Coordinates of C-alpha atoms in Angstrom, one line a residue:
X1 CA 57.1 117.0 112.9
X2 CA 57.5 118.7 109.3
X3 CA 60.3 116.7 107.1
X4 CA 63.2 119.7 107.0
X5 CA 63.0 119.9 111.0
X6 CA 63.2 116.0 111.5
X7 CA 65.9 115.6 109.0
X8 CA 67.9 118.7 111.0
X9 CA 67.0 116.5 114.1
X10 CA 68.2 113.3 112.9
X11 CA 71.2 115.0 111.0
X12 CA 72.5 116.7 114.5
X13 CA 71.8 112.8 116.0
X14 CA 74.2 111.8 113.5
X15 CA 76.7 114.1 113.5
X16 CA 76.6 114.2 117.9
X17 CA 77.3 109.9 117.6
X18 CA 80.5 110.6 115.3
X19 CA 81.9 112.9 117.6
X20 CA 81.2 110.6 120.7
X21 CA 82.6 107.8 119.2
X22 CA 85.6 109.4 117.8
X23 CA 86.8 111.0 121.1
X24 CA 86.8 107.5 122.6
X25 CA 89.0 106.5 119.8
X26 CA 91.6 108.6 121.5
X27 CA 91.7 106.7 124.2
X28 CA 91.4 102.8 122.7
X29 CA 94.2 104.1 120.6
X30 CA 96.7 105.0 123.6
X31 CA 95.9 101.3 124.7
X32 CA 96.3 99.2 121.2
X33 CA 98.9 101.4 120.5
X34 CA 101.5 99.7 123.1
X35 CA 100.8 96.5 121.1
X36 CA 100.6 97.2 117.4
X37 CA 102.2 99.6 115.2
X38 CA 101.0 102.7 113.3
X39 CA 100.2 100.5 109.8
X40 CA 99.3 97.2 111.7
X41 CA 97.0 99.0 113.7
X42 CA 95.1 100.9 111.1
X43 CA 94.9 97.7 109.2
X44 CA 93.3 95.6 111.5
X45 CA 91.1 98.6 112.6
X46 CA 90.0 99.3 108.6
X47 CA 89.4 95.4 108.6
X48 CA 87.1 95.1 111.7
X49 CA 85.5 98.3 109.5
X50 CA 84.9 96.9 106.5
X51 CA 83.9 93.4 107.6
X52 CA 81.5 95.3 110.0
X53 CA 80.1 97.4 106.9
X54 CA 80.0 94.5 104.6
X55 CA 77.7 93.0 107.0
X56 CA 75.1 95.7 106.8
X57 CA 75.4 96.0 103.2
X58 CA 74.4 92.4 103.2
X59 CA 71.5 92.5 104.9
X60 CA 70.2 96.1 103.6
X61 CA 71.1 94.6 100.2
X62 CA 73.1 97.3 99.1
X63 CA 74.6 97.5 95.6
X64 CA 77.5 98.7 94.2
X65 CA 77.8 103.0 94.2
X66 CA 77.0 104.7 90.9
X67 CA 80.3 105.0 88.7
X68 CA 79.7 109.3 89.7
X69 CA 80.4 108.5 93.2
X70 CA 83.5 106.6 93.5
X71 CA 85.6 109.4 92.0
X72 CA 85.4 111.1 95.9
X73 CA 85.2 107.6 97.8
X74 CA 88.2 106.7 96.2
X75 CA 90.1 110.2 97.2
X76 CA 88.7 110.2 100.8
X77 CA 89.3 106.4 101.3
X78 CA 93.2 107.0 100.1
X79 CA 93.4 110.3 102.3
X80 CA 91.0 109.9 105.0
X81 CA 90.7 105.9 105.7
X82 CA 94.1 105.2 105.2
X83 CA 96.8 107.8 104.9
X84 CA 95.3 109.7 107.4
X85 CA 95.2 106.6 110.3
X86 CA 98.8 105.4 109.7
X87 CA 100.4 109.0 109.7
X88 CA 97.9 109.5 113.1
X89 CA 98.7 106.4 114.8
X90 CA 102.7 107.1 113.6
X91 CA 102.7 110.7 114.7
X92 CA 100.8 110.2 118.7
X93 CA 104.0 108.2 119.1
X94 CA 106.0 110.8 118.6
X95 CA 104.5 113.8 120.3
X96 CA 102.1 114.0 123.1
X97 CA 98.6 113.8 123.4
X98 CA 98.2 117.4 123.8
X99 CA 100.3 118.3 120.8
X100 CA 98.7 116.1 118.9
X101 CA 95.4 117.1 119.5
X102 CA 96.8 120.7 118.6
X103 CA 97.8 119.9 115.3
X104 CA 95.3 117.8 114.1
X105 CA 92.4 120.3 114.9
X106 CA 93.8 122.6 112.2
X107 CA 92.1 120.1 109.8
X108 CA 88.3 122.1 110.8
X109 CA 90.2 125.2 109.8
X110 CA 91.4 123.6 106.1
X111 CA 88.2 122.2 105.7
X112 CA 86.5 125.5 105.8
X113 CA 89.0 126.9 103.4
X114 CA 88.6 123.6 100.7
X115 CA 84.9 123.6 100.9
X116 CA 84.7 127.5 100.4
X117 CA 87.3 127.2 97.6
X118 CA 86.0 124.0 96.0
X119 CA 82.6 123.2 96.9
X120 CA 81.1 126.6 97.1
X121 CA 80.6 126.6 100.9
X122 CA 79.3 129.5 102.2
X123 CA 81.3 131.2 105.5
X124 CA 78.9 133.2 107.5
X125 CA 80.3 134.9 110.4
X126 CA 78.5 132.8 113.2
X127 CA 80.7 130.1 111.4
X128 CA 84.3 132.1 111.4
X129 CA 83.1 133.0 114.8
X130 CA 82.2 129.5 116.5
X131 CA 85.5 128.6 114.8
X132 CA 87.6 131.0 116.2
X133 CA 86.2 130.6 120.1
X134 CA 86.6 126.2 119.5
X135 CA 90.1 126.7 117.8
X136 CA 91.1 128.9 120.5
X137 CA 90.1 126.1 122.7
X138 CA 91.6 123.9 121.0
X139 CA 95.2 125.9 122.3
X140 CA 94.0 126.1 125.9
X141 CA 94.0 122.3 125.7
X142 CA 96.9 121.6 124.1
X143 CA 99.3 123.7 125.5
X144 CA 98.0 122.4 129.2
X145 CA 98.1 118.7 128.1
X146 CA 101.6 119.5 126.5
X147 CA 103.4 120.9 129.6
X148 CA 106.4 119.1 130.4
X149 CA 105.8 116.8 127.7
X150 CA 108.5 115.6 124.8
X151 CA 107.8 116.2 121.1
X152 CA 110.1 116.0 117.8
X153 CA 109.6 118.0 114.9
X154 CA 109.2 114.8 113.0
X155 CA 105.6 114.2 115.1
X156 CA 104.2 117.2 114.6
X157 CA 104.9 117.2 111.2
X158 CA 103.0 114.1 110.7
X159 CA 100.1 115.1 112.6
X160 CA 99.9 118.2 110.0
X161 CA 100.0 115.7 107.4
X162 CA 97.1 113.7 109.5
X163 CA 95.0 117.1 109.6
X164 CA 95.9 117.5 105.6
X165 CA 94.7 114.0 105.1
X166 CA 91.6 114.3 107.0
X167 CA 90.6 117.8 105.5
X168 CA 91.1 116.8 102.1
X169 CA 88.9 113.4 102.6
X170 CA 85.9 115.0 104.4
X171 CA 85.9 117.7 100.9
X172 CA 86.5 114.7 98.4
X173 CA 83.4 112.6 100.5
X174 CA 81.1 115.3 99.9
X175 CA 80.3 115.5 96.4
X176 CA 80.0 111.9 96.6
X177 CA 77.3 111.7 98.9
X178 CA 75.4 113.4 96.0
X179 CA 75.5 110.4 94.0
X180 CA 75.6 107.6 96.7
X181 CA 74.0 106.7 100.3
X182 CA 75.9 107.0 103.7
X183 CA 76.5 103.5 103.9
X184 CA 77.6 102.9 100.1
X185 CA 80.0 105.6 100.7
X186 CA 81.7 104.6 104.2
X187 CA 81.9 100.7 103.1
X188 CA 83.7 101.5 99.8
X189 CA 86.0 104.3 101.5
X190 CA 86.7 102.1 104.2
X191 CA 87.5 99.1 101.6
X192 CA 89.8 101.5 99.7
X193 CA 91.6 101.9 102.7
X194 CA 92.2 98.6 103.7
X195 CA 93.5 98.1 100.2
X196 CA 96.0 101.2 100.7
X197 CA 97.1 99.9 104.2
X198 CA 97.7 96.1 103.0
X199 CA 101.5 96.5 102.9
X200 CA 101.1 96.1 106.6
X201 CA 100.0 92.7 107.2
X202 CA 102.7 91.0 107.7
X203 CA 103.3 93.3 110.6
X204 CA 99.6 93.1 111.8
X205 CA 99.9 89.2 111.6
X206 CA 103.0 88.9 113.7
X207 CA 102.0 91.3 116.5
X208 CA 98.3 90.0 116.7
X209 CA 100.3 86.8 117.5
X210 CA 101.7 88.3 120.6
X211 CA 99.4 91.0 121.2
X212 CA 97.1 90.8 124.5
X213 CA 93.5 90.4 124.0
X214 CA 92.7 93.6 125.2
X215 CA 94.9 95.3 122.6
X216 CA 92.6 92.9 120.2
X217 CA 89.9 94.3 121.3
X218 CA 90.5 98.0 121.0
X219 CA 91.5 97.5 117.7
X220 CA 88.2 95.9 117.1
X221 CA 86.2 98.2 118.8
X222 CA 88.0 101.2 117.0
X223 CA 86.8 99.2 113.6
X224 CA 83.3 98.8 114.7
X225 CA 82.6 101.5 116.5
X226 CA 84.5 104.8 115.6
X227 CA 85.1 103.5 112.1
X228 CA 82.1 101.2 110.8
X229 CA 79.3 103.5 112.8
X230 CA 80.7 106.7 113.1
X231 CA 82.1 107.4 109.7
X232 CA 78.6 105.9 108.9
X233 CA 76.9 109.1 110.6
X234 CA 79.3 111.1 109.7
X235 CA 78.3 110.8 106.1
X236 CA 74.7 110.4 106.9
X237 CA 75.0 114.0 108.6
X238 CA 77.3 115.8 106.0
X239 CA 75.0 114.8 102.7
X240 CA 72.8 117.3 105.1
X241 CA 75.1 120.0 105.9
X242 CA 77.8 121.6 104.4
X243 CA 81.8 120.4 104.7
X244 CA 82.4 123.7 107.3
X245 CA 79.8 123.1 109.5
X246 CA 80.6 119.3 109.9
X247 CA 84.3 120.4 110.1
X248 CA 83.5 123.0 112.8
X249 CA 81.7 119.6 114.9
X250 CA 84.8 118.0 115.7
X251 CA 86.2 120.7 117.9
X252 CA 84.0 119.1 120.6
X253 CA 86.4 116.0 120.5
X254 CA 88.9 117.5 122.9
X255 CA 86.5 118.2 125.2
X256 CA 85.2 115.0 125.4
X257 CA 88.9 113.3 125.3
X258 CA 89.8 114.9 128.3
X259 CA 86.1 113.7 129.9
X260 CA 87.1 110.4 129.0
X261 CA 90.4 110.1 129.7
X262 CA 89.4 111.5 132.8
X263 CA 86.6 108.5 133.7
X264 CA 88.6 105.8 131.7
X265 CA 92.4 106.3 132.2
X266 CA 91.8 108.6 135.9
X267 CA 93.8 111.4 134.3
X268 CA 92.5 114.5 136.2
X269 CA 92.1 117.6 134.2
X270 CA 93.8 120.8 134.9
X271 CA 91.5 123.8 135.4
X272 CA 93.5 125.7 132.2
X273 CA 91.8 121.7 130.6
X274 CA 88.9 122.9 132.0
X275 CA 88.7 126.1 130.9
X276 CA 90.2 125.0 126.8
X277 CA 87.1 122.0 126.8
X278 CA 84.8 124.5 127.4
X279 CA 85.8 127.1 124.7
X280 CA 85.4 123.9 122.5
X281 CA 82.0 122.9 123.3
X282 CA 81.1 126.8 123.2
X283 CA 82.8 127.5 119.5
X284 CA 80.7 124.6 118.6
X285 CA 77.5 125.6 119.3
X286 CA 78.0 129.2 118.4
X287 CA 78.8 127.4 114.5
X288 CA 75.9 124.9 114.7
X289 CA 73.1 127.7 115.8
X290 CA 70.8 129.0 113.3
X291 CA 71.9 131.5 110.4
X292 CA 69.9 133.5 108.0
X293 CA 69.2 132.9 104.0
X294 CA 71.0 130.9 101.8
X295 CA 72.9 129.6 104.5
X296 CA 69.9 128.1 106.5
X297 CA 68.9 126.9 103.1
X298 CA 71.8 124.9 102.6
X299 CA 71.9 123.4 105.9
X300 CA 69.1 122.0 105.9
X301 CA 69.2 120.2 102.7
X302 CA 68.6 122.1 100.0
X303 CA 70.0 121.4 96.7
X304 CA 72.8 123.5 95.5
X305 CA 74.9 123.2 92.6
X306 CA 78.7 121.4 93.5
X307 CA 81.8 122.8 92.4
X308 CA 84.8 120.8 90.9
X309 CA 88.2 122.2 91.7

């Protein structure tokens, strides 16, 4: 298999294990959530993280970033690591699943328009397109995961802020990963995080004290897995894309939230579910297929010229 076409392969890999991984955070949140605050719980999750990344750096022997890279892992480890998990945690306890998975998915929208603004993404139409059809989805399932249920203003404004934070890290991470490795880049972010999340601990230490085990362990498993690995791939995948395409991924998470919470948690989902999951997947792989020119170019690893708002 040529390079370009294995490195498409293995980028597509990458970038399928992130989404996975971050739709089953949905639901270990939901259960660590009845045990540990917002802050607590992003704290302990971003410690699980880093100790889990610190690890691998050890063994892969991993130095320090160059001094051109921490510019955007500080930025996305403020914004995406931390602010964005607290304000996440803090505003699914406020509104319901469904409006929350509303919200947030505006952030693949403002990461189309940051990365065309300040990374000199291009915005074919397949792109606007695939967005449209997953966004639109995105609706379908919020609205019929929202019927009946209770939300404050004061939720859904902080799962706007979540999708702010989260748009703004991926653009930050990306000019990054032109300096420093996946791995480099998700440890340090991750560390910054912790760092930004530290005036929780008293909170995290007095609830861990009571806390079941199972609560424990979600929180663990949400710092290994959906943290440690799958912000891992995540980077690995978007040094290989561009921000708009990666952005465009994660509309298949509420698809596969409601197939999980459906096998885990036995919440059956309505046909209008149905019908929203599908119009997900199906924006999603109208975004990911194959474009023409420049844009093919770019996606597949090319070198093009970053842009510095």
């Amino acid at each position: 298999m040529n390079s370009a076409p294995r490195q498409q392969l293995l980028a597509t890999a990458a970038a399928v294990v992130s989404v996975v991984l971050w739709a089953s955070a949905f639901v270990a949140i939901r259960t660590a959530g009845d045990a540990y605050s917002p802050g607590a719980l992003a704290l302990g999750r971003l410690v699980a993280g880093a100790v889990a990344l610190g690890v691998i750096c050890a063994v892969r022997r991993e130095g320090l970033p160059p001094r051109s890279a921490w510019r955007g892992i500080g930025l996305s480890g403020v914004l995406w690591f931390g602010f964005y998990m607290v304000v996440l945690n803090w505003g699914e306890q406020q509104v319901d699943a469904g409006t929350a998975a509303l919200v947030v998915n505006v952030g693949p929208l403002l990461i189309a328009l940051l990365g065309a603004r300040l990374l000199g993404d291009p915005m074919p139409p397949r792109l606007l397109a695939g967005m449209a059809v997953s966004f639109a989805g995105a609706v379908t399932v919020g609205l019929s995961m929202s019927a009946g249920g209770g939300s404050s203003v004061f939720g859904v404004v902080l799962c706007l802020l979540a999708a702010v934070a989260y748009a703004g890290g991926v653009v930050a991470q990306k000019p990054a990963l032109g300096h420093g490795s996946a791995l480099q880049v998700t440890t340090y972010g991750c560390l910054v995080g912790a760092v930004v999340c530290l005036p929780f601990t008293g909170q995290l230490v007095r609830e861990a004290a009571h806390a079941p085990v199972s609560a424990t362990l979600d929180m663990v498993y949400l710092g290994v897995f959906p943290t440690a690995l799958a912000f891992t791939t995540w980077a690995y995948a978007l040094a290989r894309t561009t921000a708009s395409r990666m952005g465009a991924t994660t509309y298949a998470v509420p698809a596969l939230v409601v197939l999980m919470s459906w096998l885990a948690l036995g919440e059956v989902p309505g046909l209008l579910t149905l019908v929203g999951g599908a119009l997900c997947l199906a924006g999603v792989a109208v975004s990911r297929s194959r474009m023409r020119g420049r844009t093919r170019r770019v996606a597949a690893g090319e070198p093009r010229p970053e842009k510095v708002g």
